[in-house]
Short mmCIF file of C-alpha atoms and ligand atoms in Angstrom, two decimals:
data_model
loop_
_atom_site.label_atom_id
_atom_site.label_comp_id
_atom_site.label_asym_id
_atom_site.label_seq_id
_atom_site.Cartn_x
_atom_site.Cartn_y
_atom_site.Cartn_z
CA UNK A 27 0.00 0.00 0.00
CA UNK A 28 1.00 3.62 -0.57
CA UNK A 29 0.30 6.06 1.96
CA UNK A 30 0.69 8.96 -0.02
CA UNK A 31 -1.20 11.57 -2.46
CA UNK A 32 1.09 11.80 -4.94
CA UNK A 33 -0.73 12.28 -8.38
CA UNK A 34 -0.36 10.45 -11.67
CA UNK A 35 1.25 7.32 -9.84
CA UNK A 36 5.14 9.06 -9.65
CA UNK A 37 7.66 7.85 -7.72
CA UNK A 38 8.28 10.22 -5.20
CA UNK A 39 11.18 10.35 -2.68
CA UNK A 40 8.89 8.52 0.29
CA UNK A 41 9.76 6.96 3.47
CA UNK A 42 9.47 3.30 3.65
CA UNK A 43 7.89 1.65 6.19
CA UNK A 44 8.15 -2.42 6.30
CA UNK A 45 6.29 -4.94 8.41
CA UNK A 46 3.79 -7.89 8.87
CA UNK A 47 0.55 -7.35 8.32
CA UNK A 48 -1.03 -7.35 12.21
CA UNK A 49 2.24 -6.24 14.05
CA UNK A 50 0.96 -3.83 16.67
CA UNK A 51 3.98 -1.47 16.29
CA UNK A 52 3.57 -1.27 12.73
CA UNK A 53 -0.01 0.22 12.95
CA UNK A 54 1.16 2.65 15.51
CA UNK A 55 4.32 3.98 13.42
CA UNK A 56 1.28 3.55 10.65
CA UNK A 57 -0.59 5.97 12.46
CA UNK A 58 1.65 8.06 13.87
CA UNK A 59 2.86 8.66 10.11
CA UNK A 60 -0.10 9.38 8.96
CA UNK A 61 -1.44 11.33 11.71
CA UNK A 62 1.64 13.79 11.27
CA UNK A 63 1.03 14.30 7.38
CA UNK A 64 3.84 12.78 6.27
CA UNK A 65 3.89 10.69 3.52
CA UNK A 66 4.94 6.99 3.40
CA UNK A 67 4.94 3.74 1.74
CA UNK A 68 3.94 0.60 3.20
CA UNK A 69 5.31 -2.50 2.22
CA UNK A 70 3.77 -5.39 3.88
CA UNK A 71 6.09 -8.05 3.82
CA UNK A 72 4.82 -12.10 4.17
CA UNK A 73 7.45 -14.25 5.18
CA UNK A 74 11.05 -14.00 5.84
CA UNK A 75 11.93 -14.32 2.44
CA UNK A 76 10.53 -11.46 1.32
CA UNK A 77 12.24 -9.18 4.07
CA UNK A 78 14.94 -10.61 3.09
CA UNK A 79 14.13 -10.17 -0.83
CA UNK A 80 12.66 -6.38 0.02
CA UNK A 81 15.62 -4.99 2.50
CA UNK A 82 18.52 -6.60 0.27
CA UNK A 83 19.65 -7.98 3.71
CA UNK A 84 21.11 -11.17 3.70
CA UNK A 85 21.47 -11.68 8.01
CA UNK A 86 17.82 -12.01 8.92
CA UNK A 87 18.67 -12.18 12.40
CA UNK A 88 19.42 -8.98 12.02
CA UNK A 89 16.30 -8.03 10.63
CA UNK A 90 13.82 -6.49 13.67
CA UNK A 91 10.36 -5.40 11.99
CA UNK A 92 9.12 -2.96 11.37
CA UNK A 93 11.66 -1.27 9.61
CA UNK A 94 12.02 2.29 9.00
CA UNK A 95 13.48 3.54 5.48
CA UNK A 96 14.16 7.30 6.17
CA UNK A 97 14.45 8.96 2.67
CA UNK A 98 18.18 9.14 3.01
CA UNK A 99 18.47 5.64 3.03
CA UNK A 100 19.15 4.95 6.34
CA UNK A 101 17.28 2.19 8.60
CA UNK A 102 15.72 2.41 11.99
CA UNK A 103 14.78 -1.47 13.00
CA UNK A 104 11.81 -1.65 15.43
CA UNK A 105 12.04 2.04 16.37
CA UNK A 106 10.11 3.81 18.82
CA UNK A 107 7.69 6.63 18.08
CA UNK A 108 9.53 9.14 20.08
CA UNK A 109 13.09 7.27 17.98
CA UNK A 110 11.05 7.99 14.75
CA UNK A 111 9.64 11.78 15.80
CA UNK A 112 12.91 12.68 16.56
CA UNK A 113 14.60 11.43 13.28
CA UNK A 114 11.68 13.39 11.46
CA UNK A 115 12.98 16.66 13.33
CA UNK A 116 9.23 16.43 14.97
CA UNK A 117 10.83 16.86 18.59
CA UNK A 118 12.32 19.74 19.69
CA UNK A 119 13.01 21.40 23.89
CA UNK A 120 11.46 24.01 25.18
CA UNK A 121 13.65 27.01 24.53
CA UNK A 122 12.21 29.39 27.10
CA UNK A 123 12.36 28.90 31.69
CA UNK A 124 8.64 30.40 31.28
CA UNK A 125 5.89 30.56 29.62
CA UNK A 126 2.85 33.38 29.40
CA UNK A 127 0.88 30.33 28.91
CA UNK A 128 1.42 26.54 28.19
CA UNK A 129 -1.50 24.87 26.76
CA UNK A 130 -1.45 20.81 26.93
CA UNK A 131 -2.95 18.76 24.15
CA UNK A 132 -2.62 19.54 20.44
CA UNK A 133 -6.39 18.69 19.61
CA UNK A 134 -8.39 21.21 17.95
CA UNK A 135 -9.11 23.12 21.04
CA UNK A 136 -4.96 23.16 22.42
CA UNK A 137 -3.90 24.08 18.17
CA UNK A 138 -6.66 26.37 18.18
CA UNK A 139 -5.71 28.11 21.43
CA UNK A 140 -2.07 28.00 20.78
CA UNK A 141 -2.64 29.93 17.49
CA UNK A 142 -4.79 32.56 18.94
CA UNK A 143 -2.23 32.89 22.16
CA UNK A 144 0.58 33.09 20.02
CA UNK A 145 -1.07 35.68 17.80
CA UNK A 146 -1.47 37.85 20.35
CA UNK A 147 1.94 38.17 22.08
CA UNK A 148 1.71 35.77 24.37
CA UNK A 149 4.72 33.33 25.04
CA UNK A 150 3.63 29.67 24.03
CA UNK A 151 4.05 26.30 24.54
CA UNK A 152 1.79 23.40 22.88
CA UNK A 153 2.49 20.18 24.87
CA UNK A 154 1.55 17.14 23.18
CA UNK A 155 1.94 13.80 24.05
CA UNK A 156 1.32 12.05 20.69
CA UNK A 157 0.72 13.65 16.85
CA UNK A 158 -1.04 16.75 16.42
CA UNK A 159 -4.57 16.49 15.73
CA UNK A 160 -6.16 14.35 18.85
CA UNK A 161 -9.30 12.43 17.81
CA UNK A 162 -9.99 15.24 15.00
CA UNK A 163 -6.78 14.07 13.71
CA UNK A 164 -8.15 10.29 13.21
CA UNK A 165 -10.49 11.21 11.46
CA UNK A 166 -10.85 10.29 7.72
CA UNK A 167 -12.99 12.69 6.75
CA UNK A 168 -14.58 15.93 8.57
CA UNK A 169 -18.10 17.10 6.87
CA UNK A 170 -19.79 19.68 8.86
CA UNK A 171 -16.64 22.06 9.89
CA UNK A 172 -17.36 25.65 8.82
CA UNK A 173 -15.87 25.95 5.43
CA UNK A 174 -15.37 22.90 3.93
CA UNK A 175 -18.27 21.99 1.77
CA UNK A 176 -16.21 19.18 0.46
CA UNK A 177 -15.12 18.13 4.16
CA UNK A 178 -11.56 17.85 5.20
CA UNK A 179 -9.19 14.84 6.33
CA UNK A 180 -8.50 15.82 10.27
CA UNK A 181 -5.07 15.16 9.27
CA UNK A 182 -4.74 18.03 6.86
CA UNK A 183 -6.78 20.17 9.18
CA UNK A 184 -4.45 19.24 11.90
CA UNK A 185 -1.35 20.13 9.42
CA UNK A 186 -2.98 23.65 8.69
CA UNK A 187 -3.73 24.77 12.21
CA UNK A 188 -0.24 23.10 12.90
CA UNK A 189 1.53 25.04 10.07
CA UNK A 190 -0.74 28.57 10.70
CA UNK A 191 0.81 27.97 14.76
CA UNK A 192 4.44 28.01 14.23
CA UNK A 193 4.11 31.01 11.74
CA UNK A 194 2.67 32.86 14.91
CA UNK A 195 5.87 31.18 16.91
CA UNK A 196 4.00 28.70 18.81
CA UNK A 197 7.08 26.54 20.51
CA UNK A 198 5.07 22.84 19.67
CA UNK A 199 6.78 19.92 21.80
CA UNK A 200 5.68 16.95 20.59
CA UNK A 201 6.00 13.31 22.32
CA UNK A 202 5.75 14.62 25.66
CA UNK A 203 3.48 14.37 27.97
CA UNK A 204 1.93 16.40 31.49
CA UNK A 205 1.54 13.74 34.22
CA UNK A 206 1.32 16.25 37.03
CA UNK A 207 1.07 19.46 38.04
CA UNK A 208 1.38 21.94 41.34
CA UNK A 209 0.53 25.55 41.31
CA UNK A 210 2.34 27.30 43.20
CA UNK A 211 3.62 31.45 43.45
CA UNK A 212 1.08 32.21 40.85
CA UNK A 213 2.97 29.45 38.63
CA UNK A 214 1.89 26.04 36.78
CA UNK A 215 4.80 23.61 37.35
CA UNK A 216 3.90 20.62 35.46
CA UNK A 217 6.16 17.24 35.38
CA UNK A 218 6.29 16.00 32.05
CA UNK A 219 6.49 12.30 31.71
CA UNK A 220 10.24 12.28 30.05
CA UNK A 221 11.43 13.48 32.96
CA UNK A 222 11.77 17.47 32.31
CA UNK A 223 9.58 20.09 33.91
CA UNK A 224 7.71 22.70 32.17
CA UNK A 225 6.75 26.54 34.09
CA UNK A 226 3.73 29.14 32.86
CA UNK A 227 2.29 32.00 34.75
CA UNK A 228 -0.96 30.15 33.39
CA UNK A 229 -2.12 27.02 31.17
CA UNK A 230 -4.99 25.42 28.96
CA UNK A 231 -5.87 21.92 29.40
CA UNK A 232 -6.78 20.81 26.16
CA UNK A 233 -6.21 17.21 26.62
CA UNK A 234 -9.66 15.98 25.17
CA UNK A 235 -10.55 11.99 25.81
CA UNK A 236 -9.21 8.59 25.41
CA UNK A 237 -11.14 5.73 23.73
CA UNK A 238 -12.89 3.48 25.74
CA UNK A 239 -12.43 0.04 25.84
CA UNK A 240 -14.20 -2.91 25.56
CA UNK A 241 -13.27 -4.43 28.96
CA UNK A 242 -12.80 -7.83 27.15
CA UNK A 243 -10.15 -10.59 27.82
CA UNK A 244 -7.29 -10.23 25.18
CA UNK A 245 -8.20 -6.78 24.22
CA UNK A 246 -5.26 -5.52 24.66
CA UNK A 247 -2.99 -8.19 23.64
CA UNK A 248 -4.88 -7.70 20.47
CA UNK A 249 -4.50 -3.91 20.47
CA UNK A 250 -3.17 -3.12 17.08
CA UNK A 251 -3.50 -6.61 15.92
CA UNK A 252 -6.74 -6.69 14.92
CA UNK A 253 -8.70 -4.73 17.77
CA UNK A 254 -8.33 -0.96 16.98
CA UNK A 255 -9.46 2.23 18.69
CA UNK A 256 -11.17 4.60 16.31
CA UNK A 257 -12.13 5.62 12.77
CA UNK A 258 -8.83 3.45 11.45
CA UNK A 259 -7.93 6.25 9.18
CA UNK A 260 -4.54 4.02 8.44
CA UNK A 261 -6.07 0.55 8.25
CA UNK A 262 -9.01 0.97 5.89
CA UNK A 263 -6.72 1.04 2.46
CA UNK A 264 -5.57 -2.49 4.11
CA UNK A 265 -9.13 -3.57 4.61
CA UNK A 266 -9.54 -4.60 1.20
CA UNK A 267 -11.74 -7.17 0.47
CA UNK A 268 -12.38 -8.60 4.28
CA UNK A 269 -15.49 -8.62 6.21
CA UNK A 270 -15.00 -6.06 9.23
CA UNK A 271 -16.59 -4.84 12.36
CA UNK A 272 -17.55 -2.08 14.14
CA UNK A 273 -18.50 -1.44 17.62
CA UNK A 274 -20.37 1.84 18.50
CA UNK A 275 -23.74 3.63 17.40
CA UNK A 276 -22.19 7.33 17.58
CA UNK A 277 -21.08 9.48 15.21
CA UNK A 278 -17.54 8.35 15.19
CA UNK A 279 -18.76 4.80 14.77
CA UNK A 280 -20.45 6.32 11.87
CA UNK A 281 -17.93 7.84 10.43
CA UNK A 282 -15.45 4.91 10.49
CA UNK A 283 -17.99 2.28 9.21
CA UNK A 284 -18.13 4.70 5.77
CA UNK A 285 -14.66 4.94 5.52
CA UNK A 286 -14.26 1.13 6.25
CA UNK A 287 -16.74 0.38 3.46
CA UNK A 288 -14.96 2.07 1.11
CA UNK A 289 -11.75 -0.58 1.32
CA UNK A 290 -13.30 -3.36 2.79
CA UNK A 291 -15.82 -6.47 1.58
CA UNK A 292 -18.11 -6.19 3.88
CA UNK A 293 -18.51 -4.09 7.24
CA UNK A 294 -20.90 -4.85 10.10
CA UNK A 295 -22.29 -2.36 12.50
CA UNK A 296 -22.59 -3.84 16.09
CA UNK A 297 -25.02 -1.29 18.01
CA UNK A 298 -25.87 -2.11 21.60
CA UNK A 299 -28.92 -0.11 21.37
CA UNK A 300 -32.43 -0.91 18.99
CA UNK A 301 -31.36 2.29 16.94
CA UNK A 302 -28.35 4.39 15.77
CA UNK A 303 -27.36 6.83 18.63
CA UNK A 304 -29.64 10.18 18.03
CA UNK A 305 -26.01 11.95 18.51
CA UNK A 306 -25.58 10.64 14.70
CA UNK A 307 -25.81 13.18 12.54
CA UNK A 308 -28.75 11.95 9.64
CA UNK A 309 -26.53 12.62 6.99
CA UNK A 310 -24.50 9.51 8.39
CA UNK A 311 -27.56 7.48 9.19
CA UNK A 312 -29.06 7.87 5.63
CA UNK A 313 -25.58 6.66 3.93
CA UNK A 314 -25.00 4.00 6.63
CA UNK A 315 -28.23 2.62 5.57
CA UNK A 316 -27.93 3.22 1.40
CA UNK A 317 -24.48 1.51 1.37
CA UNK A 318 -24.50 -1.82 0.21
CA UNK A 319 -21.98 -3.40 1.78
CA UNK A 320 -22.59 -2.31 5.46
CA UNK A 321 -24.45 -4.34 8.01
CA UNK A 322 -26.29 -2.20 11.16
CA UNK A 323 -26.77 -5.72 13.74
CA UNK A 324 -28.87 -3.65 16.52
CA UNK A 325 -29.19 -5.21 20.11
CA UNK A 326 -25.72 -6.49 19.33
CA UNK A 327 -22.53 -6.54 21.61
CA UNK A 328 -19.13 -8.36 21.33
CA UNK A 329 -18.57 -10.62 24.46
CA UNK A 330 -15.56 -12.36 23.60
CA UNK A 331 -12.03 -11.91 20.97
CA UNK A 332 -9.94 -14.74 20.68
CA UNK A 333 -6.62 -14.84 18.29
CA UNK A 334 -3.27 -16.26 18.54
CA UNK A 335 -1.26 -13.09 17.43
CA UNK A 336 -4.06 -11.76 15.77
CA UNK A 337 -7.29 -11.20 15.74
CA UNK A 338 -9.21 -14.53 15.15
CA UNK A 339 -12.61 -13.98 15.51
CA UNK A 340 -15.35 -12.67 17.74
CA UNK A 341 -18.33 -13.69 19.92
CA UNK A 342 -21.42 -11.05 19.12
CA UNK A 343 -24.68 -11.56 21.62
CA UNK A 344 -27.44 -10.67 20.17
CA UNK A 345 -30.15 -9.75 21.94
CA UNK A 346 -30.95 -11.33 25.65
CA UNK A 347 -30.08 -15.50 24.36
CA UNK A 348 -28.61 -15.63 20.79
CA UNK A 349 -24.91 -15.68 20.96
CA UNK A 350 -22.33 -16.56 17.98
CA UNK A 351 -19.19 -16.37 16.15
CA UNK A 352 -17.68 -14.64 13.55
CA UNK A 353 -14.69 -14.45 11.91
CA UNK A 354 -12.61 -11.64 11.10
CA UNK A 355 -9.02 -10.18 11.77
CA UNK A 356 -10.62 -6.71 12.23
CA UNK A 357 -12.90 -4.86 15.49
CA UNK A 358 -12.74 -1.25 14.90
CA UNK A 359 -14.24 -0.19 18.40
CA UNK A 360 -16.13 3.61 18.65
CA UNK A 361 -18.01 4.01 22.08
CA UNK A 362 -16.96 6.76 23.16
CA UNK A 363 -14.76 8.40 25.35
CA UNK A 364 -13.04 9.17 28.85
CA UNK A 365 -10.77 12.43 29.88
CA UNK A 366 -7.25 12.69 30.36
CA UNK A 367 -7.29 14.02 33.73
CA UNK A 368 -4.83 11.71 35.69
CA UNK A 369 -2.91 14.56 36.13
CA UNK A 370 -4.85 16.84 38.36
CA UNK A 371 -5.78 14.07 40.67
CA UNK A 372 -3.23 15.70 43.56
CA UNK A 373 -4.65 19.28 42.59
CA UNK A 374 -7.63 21.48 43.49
CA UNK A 375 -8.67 20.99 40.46
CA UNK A 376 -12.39 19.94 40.43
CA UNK A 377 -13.59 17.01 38.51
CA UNK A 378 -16.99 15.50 38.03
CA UNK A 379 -17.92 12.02 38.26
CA UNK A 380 -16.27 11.04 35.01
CA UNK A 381 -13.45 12.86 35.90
CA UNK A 382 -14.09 15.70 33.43
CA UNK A 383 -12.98 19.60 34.35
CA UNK A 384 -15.36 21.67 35.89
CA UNK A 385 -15.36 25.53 34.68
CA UNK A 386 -16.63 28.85 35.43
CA UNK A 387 -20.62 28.84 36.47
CA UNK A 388 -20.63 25.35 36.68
CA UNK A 389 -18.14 24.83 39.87
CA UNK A 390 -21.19 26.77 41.86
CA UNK A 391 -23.15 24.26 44.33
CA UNK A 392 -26.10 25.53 45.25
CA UNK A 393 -25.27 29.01 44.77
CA UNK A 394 -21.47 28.65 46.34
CA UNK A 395 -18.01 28.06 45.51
CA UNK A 396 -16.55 25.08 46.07
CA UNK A 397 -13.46 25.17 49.25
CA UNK A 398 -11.00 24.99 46.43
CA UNK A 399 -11.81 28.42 44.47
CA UNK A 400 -9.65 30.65 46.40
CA UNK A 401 -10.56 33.75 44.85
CA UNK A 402 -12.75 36.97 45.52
CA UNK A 403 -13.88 37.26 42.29
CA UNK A 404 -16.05 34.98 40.36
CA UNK A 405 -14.45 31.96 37.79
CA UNK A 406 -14.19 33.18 33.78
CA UNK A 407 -15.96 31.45 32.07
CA UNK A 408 -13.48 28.25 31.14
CA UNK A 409 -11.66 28.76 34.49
CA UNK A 410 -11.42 25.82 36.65
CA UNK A 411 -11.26 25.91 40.55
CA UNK A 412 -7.74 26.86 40.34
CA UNK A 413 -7.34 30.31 39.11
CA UNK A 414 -5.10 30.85 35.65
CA UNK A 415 -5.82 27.06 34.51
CA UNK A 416 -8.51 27.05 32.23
CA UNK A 417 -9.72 23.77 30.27
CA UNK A 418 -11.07 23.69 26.52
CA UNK A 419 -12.74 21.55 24.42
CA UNK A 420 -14.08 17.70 25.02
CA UNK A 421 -11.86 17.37 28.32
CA UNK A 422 -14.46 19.51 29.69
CA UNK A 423 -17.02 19.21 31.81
CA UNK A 424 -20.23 19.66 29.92
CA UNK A 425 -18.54 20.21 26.67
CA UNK A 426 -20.46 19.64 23.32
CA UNK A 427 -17.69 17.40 21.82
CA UNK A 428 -17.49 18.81 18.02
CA UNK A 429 -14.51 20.15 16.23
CA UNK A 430 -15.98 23.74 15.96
CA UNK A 431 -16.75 23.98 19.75
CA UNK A 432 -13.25 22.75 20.65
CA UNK A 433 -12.13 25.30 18.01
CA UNK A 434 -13.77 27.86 19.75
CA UNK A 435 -13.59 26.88 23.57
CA UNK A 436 -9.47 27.19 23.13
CA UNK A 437 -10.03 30.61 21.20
CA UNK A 438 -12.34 32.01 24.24
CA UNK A 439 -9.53 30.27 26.82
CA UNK A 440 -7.16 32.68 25.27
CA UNK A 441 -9.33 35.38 25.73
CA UNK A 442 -10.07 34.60 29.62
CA UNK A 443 -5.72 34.04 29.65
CA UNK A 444 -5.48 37.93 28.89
CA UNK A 445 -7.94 38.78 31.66
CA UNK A 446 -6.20 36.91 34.21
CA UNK A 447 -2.58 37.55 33.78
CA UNK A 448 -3.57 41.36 33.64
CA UNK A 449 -5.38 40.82 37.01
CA UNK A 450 -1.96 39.11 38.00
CA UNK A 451 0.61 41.25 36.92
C1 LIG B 24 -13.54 9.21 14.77
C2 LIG B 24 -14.05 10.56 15.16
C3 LIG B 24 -14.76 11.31 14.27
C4 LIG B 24 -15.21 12.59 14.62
N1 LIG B 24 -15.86 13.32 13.68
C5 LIG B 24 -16.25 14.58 13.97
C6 LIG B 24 -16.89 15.39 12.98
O1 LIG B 24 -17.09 14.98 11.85
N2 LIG B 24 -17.26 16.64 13.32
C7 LIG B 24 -17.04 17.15 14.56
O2 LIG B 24 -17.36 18.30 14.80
N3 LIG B 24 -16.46 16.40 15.51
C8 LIG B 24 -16.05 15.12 15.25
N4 LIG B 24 -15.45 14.35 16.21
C9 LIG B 24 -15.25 14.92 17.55
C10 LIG B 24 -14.01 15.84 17.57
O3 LIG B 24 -12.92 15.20 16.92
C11 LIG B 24 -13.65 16.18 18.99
O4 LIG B 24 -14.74 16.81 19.60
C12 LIG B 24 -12.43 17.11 19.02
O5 LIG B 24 -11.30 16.48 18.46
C13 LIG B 24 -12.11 17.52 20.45
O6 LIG B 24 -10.96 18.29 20.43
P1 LIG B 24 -10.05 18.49 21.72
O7 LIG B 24 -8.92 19.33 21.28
O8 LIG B 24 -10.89 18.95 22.84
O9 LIG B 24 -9.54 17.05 22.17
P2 LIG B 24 -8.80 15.88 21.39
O10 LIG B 24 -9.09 15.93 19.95
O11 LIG B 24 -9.15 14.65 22.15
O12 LIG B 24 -7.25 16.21 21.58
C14 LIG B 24 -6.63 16.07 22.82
C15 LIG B 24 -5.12 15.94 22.62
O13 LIG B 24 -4.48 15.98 23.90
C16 LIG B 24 -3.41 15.06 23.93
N5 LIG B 24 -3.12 14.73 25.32
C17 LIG B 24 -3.89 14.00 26.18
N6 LIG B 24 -3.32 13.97 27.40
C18 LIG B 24 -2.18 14.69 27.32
C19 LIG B 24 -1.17 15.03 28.24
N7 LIG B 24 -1.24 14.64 29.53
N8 LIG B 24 -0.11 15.78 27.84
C20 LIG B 24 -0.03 16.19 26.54
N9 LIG B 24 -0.96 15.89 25.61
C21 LIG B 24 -2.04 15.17 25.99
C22 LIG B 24 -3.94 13.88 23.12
O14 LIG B 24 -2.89 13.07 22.62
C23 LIG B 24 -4.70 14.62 22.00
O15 LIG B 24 -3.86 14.87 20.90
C24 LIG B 24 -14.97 13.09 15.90
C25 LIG B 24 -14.26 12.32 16.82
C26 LIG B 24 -13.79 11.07 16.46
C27 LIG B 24 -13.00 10.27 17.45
#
């Protein structure tokens, strides 16, 4: 497979990327690649023979898939993510001791912020932990963001609000990751996870929401080989021909099952519910049901995955009795989400239930501040309990989980950033 839009079929000067077809760190430099915009060919190699055929290497000991062709020829066997972000000049160190504001998560709602920070003087840090884009970013196709009648690939829109940040001098560090954070003499001191520390006089969380999981046995030893979280923006064009399945009844379920049946055979909808979620937008629900090759299997969970290295097949209950097998070596799996908020577990930070932030008017309890608002004045808007943090987009609590309200939450952060660091100064 090529990963790449170059027209007319000519060769261009592309990095190489060789595995086995289910190898779970092959998908993930898969996606990573393709997440970050940057073109690639995949060459999915069978049997030793063939690596041995494709790589010109004789030693096939030596051999540790995947394997990496950077454009100048040289090899990275097995590399990690951070190896291969590195070697793409993707990572970079914070140049500054402090920051006007550091924003974490390079979603739509962190780029968004980051731009509008940056554009107005403010010193900036974006700290993401992964590629740019967050969930926006795995998504194959975008159709109702304000002006793109045609829709756009959340990987290009990613690129452009990545490209339109560092022209305003956004510093982006990518790879890293907040795990905790104190505040402290008006400061946010925030440990990332490689070990180095990162100071702002105030900060965006932006850190939007993890897939959640199944709960199965083997799911995760199947992660990545043949159970995968999301739309599968990488693994459709290898879908070809196979019988797939979904798992969800949202609008990201929605999306991936169109892009799925695209590439693959057949694909089959598994909705736990006796309709389509009424969060699915009807121009999804009247395609899902015109396509030919798609399947909607209502009242229908997965209760078991079993596979050696790979997904074998699954169990689907249907209703309250009926329970059988199918086989595939693909579960695409859509249900949803839960925040990234591990890291303000030790602060005052206040969380709901679900562990979302809680901003502005919603912190009151019947009509009061909670004990950890330690302010005179009232919360902006997208302030949490701790003055100068602010949260934007999904992460938070309450939030209306679109592109275009992420878009705007971290645009309105930036604005409530201004207020406070006058108040501060
Ligand atoms: C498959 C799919 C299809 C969708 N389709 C649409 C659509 O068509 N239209 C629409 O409007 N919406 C759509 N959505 C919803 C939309 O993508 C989200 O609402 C939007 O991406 C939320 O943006 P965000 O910036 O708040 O969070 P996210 O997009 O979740 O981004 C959060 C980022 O924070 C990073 N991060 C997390 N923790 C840390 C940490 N501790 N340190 C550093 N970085 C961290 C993550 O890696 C991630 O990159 C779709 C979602 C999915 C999953």
């Amino acid at each position: 497979m090529t990963n790449t839009d170059t027209k007319n079929g000519a060769p261009a000067n592309l990095i190489k990327l060789y595995g086995k077809r289910d190898d779970a760190l092959g998908y993930e430099l898969r996606d990573f690649l393709k997440r970050s915009v940057v073109e690639f060919e995949w060459h999915e190699l069978e049997c030793d023979d063939d690596c041995a055929r494709e790589l010109g290497m004789k030693e096939l000991e030596n051999i540790r898939l995947p394997v990496v062709e950077l454009i100048d020829g040289e090899r990275l066997f097995s590399p990690t993510m951070k190896e291969l972000a590195s070697r793409l000049g993707l990572m970079a160190n914070p140049s500054l001791r402090e920051y006007d504001v550091s924003i974490y998560g390079a979603g739509p709602a962190g780029l968004s912020a980051a731009v509008y920070a940056a554009s107005e003087g403010l010193r900036t840090v974006l700290i993401e932990r992964g590629a740019v884009g967050g969930q926006a970013g795995t998504t194959s196709m975008i159709e109702n963001y304000l002006g793109f009648p045609k829709g756009i690939a959340g990987a290009d829109l990613a690129e452009r609000a990545r490209l339109q940040a560092l022209k305003f001098g956004v510093e982006i560090l990518m790879m890293r990751e907040g795990v905790k954070a104190e505040f402290r003499e008006g400061k946010i001191w925030v440990d990332l996870a490689d070990g180095g520390s990162m100071v702002a006089r105030s900060n965006i969380c932006a850190t939007g929401v993890d897939w959640r999981r199944l709960g199965l046995a083997n799911e995760d030893r199947l992660l990545h080989s043949g159970v995968y979280y999301g739309a599968g923006a990488s693994e459709a064009p290898l879908c070809k021909g196979e019988n797939v399945y979904i798992v969800g009844g949202g609008n990201s379920a929605g999306q991936a099952v169109m892009h799925l049946a695209d590439h693959a055979k057949k694909v089959t909808m598994l909705v736990r519910d006796d309709a389509l979620a009424t969060s699915m937008s009807s121009y999804l629900i009247d395609r899902i049901k015109e396509a030919p090759n798609v399947e909607v299997l209502y009242n229908s969970e997965v209760t078991e995955l079993e596979g050696d290295e790979t997904l074998g097949r699954l169990k689907i209950r249907k209703g309250e009795e009926s329970e059988s097998w199918a086989d595939t070596s693909r579960l695409f799996v859509a249900i949803g989400g839960v925040p990234h908020t591990e890291w303000a577990k030790d602060t005052d930070i206040v969380r709901d239930r679900a562990g979302y932030l809680v901003t502005g008017p919603d912190l009151l309890k019947d009509g009061a501040m909670p004990p950890e608002w330690q302010q005179d004045r009232s919360p902006h808007f997208l302030e949490t309990s701790v003055a100068g943090s602010f949260a934007a987009g999904d992460v938070r609590h309450r939030s209306v989980k679109r592109v275009a309200t992420a878009v705007g939450e971290g645009a309105m952060a930036v604005t409530f950033v201004h207020q406070y660091l006058e108040e501060t100064a």
